[in-house]
Each structure stands twice: as structure tokens, then as C-alpha cells.
CSV table of C-alpha atoms in Angstrom, one decimal:
chain,number,residue,atom,x,y,z
Q,16,ARG,CA,-99.1,132.5,-127.7
Q,17,SER,CA,-100.7,135.8,-128.4
Q,18,SER,CA,-98.9,137.6,-125.5
Q,19,GLU,CA,-95.5,136.5,-126.8
Q,20,PHE,CA,-96.4,137.5,-130.3
Q,21,ASN,CA,-97.6,140.9,-129.1
Q,22,PHE,CA,-94.4,141.3,-127.0
Q,23,TYR,CA,-92.2,140.6,-130.0
Q,24,LEU,CA,-94.1,143.0,-132.3
Q,25,THR,CA,-94.1,145.7,-129.7
Q,26,ALA,CA,-90.4,145.3,-129.3
Q,27,GLN,CA,-90.1,145.8,-133.1
Q,28,GLY,CA,-92.1,149.1,-132.9
Q,29,TYR,CA,-95.5,147.8,-133.9
Q,30,THR,CA,-98.7,148.7,-132.1
Q,31,THR,CA,-100.6,145.5,-131.2
Q,32,LYS,CA,-104.2,145.0,-130.2
Q,33,SER,CA,-105.4,142.1,-128.0
Q,34,ALA,CA,-105.9,139.0,-130.0
Q,35,VAL,CA,-109.2,137.9,-131.4
Q,36,THR,CA,-110.7,134.5,-131.4
Q,37,LEU,CA,-111.9,134.5,-135.0
Q,38,SER,CA,-111.9,136.7,-138.1
Q,39,SER,CA,-114.2,137.0,-141.1
Q,40,THR,CA,-113.2,135.5,-144.4
Q,41,THR,CA,-116.1,137.1,-146.5
Q,42,ALA,CA,-118.4,140.1,-146.1
Q,43,LEU,CA,-121.2,139.6,-143.6
Q,44,THR,CA,-124.8,140.5,-144.6
Q,45,ALA,CA,-125.4,143.0,-141.9
Q,46,THR,CA,-126.8,146.3,-141.0
Q,47,TYR,CA,-124.4,148.8,-139.4
Q,48,ALA,CA,-125.5,151.2,-136.7
Q,49,ASN,CA,-122.7,153.7,-135.7
Q,50,GLY,CA,-123.7,154.3,-132.1
Q,51,ALA,CA,-122.2,157.5,-130.7
Q,52,LEU,CA,-119.3,158.1,-133.2
Q,53,GLY,CA,-118.4,154.4,-133.0
Q,54,VAL,CA,-119.1,153.8,-129.2
Q,55,GLY,CA,-121.7,151.1,-129.1
Q,56,ALA,CA,-121.7,150.6,-132.9
Q,57,THR,CA,-123.2,147.3,-134.0
Q,58,LEU,CA,-123.4,145.0,-136.9
Q,59,THR,CA,-126.7,143.1,-136.9
Q,60,ASN,CA,-127.5,140.2,-139.2
Q,61,ALA,CA,-129.6,141.3,-142.2
Q,62,GLY,CA,-129.7,137.8,-143.8
Q,63,ALA,CA,-131.4,134.5,-142.9
Q,64,MET,CA,-131.5,134.1,-139.2
Q,65,ALA,CA,-128.9,131.6,-138.0
Q,66,ALA,CA,-126.0,131.3,-135.5
Q,67,LEU,CA,-123.0,133.3,-136.7
Q,68,SER,CA,-120.1,131.3,-137.9
Q,69,LEU,CA,-116.8,132.9,-138.8
Q,70,ASP,CA,-114.0,131.0,-140.6
Q,71,GLY,CA,-115.7,127.7,-140.1
Q,72,VAL,CA,-116.4,128.1,-136.3
Q,73,THR,CA,-119.6,129.0,-134.6
Q,74,VAL,CA,-119.0,132.0,-132.3
Q,75,THR,CA,-119.9,132.2,-128.7
Q,76,VAL,CA,-121.1,135.2,-126.6
Q,77,SER,CA,-118.2,137.5,-125.7
Q,78,ASP,CA,-115.9,136.2,-128.4
Q,79,ARG,CA,-113.6,139.0,-129.7
Q,80,VAL,CA,-113.7,138.9,-133.5
Q,81,LEU,CA,-112.0,140.7,-136.4
Q,82,ILE,CA,-114.4,141.8,-139.1
Q,83,LYS,CA,-112.2,142.7,-142.1
Q,84,ASN,CA,-114.1,141.9,-145.3
Q,85,GLN,CA,-117.0,144.3,-145.4
Q,86,ALA,CA,-117.8,146.0,-148.7
Q,87,SER,CA,-118.3,149.3,-146.8
Q,88,ALA,CA,-114.8,149.2,-145.1
Q,89,PHE,CA,-115.8,151.7,-142.4
Q,90,GLN,CA,-117.7,148.7,-140.9
Q,91,ASN,CA,-114.5,146.7,-140.4
Q,92,GLY,CA,-112.9,146.5,-137.0
Q,93,ILE,CA,-112.7,144.5,-133.8
Q,94,TYR,CA,-116.1,143.5,-132.4
Q,95,ILE,CA,-117.5,141.5,-129.4
Q,96,VAL,CA,-120.2,138.9,-130.0
Q,97,SER,CA,-123.3,140.3,-128.2
Q,98,THR,CA,-125.8,137.8,-129.6
Q,99,VAL,CA,-124.8,134.5,-131.3
Q,100,GLY,CA,-128.1,134.3,-133.2
Q,101,THR,CA,-130.4,131.3,-133.9
Q,102,GLY,CA,-133.0,130.4,-136.4
Q,103,ALA,CA,-135.3,132.8,-134.6
Q,104,THR,CA,-133.0,135.7,-133.6
Q,105,ASN,CA,-130.4,137.8,-135.4
Q,106,TRP,CA,-126.7,137.7,-134.4
Q,107,VAL,CA,-125.3,141.0,-133.2
Q,108,LEU,CA,-121.7,142.2,-132.9
Q,109,THR,CA,-120.7,145.3,-130.9
Q,110,ARG,CA,-117.5,147.3,-131.5
Q,111,ALA,CA,-114.9,146.3,-128.9
Q,112,THR,CA,-114.3,149.1,-126.3
Q,113,ASP,CA,-110.6,149.3,-127.2
Q,114,TYR,CA,-111.4,149.8,-130.9
Q,115,ASP,CA,-114.6,151.9,-131.1
Q,116,GLN,CA,-113.2,155.4,-131.1
Q,117,ALA,CA,-111.2,157.2,-133.8
Q,118,ALA,CA,-108.2,157.7,-131.5
Q,119,GLU,CA,-108.0,153.9,-131.0
Q,120,VAL,CA,-107.7,153.1,-134.7
Q,121,ALA,CA,-104.3,153.6,-136.4
Q,122,GLU,CA,-102.4,152.6,-139.5
Q,123,GLY,CA,-100.1,149.8,-138.4
Q,124,ASP,CA,-102.2,148.3,-135.7
Q,125,VAL,CA,-101.6,144.5,-135.7
Q,126,VAL,CA,-104.0,141.8,-134.4
Q,127,LEU,CA,-103.5,138.1,-134.1
Q,128,VAL,CA,-106.3,135.6,-134.8
Q,129,ASN,CA,-106.3,132.5,-132.5
Q,130,ALA,CA,-108.7,130.1,-134.2
Q,131,GLY,CA,-110.5,129.3,-137.5
Q,132,SER,CA,-110.1,127.0,-140.4
Q,133,THR,CA,-108.2,129.6,-142.6
Q,134,ASN,CA,-106.9,132.4,-140.3
Q,135,ALA,CA,-105.8,130.6,-137.1
Q,136,GLY,CA,-102.3,131.8,-136.2
Q,137,LYS,CA,-102.4,134.7,-138.8
Q,138,ALA,CA,-102.0,138.3,-138.0
Q,139,PHE,CA,-103.6,141.2,-139.8
Q,140,GLU,CA,-102.4,144.8,-140.0
Q,141,GLN,CA,-104.7,147.9,-140.3
Q,142,THR,CA,-103.3,149.6,-143.4
Q,143,GLY,CA,-106.0,152.3,-144.0
Q,144,PRO,CA,-104.6,155.8,-143.5
Q,145,GLY,CA,-106.1,158.1,-141.0
Q,146,PRO,CA,-107.3,160.4,-139.6
Q,147,PHE,CA,-110.3,158.2,-138.7
Q,148,THR,CA,-114.0,159.1,-138.3
Q,149,MET,CA,-115.9,156.1,-137.1
Q,150,GLY,CA,-118.7,155.2,-139.4
Q,151,THR,CA,-117.0,157.1,-142.3
Q,152,THR,CA,-113.3,156.3,-142.8
Q,153,SER,CA,-112.3,152.9,-144.3
Q,154,ILE,CA,-110.7,150.5,-141.8
Q,155,VAL,CA,-108.6,148.1,-143.9
Q,156,PHE,CA,-107.0,145.0,-142.6
Q,157,THR,CA,-104.4,143.1,-144.7
Q,158,ALA,CA,-102.4,140.0,-143.9
Q,159,PHE,CA,-99.4,141.1,-141.7
Q,160,GLY,CA,-96.2,140.6,-143.8
Q,161,ALA,CA,-98.4,140.1,-146.9
Q,162,ALA,CA,-95.3,140.1,-149.1
Q,163,ASN,CA,-94.4,136.8,-147.4
Q,164,THR,CA,-97.5,134.8,-147.9
Q,165,THR,CA,-95.9,131.5,-146.8
Q,166,PHE,CA,-95.0,132.8,-143.3
Q,167,THR,CA,-96.1,130.4,-140.5
Q,168,TRP,CA,-95.8,130.5,-136.7
Q,169,ASP,CA,-94.7,127.4,-134.8
Q,170,GLU,CA,-95.1,126.7,-131.1
Q,171,ILE,CA,-91.9,125.0,-129.8
Q,172,THR,CA,-92.3,122.9,-126.6
Q,173,ALA,CA,-89.1,120.9,-127.0
Q,174,ALA,CA,-85.6,122.0,-125.6
Q,175,SER,CA,-84.3,122.7,-129.1
Q,176,GLN,CA,-85.4,123.5,-132.6
Q,177,THR,CA,-83.7,124.1,-136.0
Q,178,MET,CA,-85.5,127.1,-137.5
Q,179,ALA,CA,-86.7,127.3,-141.1
Q,180,VAL,CA,-86.8,130.3,-143.4
Q,181,SER,CA,-90.2,132.1,-143.5
Q,182,SER,CA,-91.3,130.8,-140.1
Q,183,GLY,CA,-91.9,132.4,-136.7
Q,184,TYR,CA,-91.3,130.7,-133.4
Q,185,ILE,CA,-93.0,131.0,-130.1
Q,186,THR,CA,-91.4,129.0,-127.3
Q,187,ASN,CA,-93.5,127.3,-124.7
Q,188,ASN,CA,-91.2,125.4,-122.5
Q,189,ALA,CA,-90.4,125.9,-118.8
Q,190,GLY,CA,-86.7,125.5,-119.5
Q,191,VAL,CA,-84.2,127.1,-121.9
Q,192,VAL,CA,-85.0,126.5,-125.6
Q,193,THR,CA,-82.1,126.5,-128.1
Q,194,LEU,CA,-83.1,127.8,-131.6
Q,195,THR,CA,-80.7,127.1,-134.4
Q,196,LEU,CA,-80.7,129.5,-137.3
Q,197,PRO,CA,-81.2,128.0,-140.8
């Protein structure tokens, strides 16, 4: 589903990033280390030791995640889960290699979230203005199409579908799919 979404948005002139598995819904209690101007930057648990859970789902190693709610917005971005964490170890997130340098962060970047209790199927757009300096400039993600808060995406596996207002459609059928406008 995410590849079709990215194809559509790219055709509309948006810059898309590879989808993430999960996204944050609240700020994480974490310590930020900027690495070398963002390369190798990490967020490390600074709260009670436990496995990291985002949007109601426990992460797994190598999950790609969107962190978008940090009070220090320069910490926001796309990360990879390096360590899940346990009752005896802290979780660790490392900036994704395609979003860890200033040149890779831009106003208008859009990323799709694939899972989670709240954000599954939603997209978020980076709306902070550049130029960016990793570890200094705010990286701000807002709901894509925030003016239309009722927008939903539907996967269509049937041969036809009557479309509804304020909905997006991704077809997943080996044959031709007929979409009828509302």
C-alpha cells in the first residue's frame, strides 16, 4: 500500500519518504545525542526501563519509526529501532540513514505510517521551514492534509467501488478496478 501511496503523491509533486512501521503519539522521555551532525544520532530511553511501545504496539529491532512529538522538535525525525529495551536495558533509536543529514530533511516531505492504534494508514508532512541543521533546527510533522481531518484510505480488492468524499483509494486487485466518483 505504501508504494502506491508514494507513487501517487510523487505524481502530485510531493517528496515522499519510505513508510514507517509506527509513529509516536506523545513525547518520549529520552536523551538525544546528535552524532556527527545527525549521522548516528540517537534517542535513548531516560525513563523507567521497559520495551518501547509506540501507538499501542511494541516495536521490534530494525523497525522504521516516525518520532514527531518531542518537546525539543530538533529531536523529531525518522529513526530505526536499534534496541527494543527491557526491564533491564534502555531502548535506543538511531536516525535513519535517509533522514539523518540536513540535505535529506525538507519542508513538504511526506511519510506514511503503516501500523498503530491511532496512526495506522495516516500520513505526516514535515512542515518546519529550513534550512536545517541537525540537532538545532526544529523538524515538525503535522497530519498530511490536516485541513481535512476526516480523510481515510481504503484498500479496494473488489472489481468495482463507489467512491466517497474525503476518502483515498488504493487498489489491490490483479484485474481492472472500476472506481465510480461520488
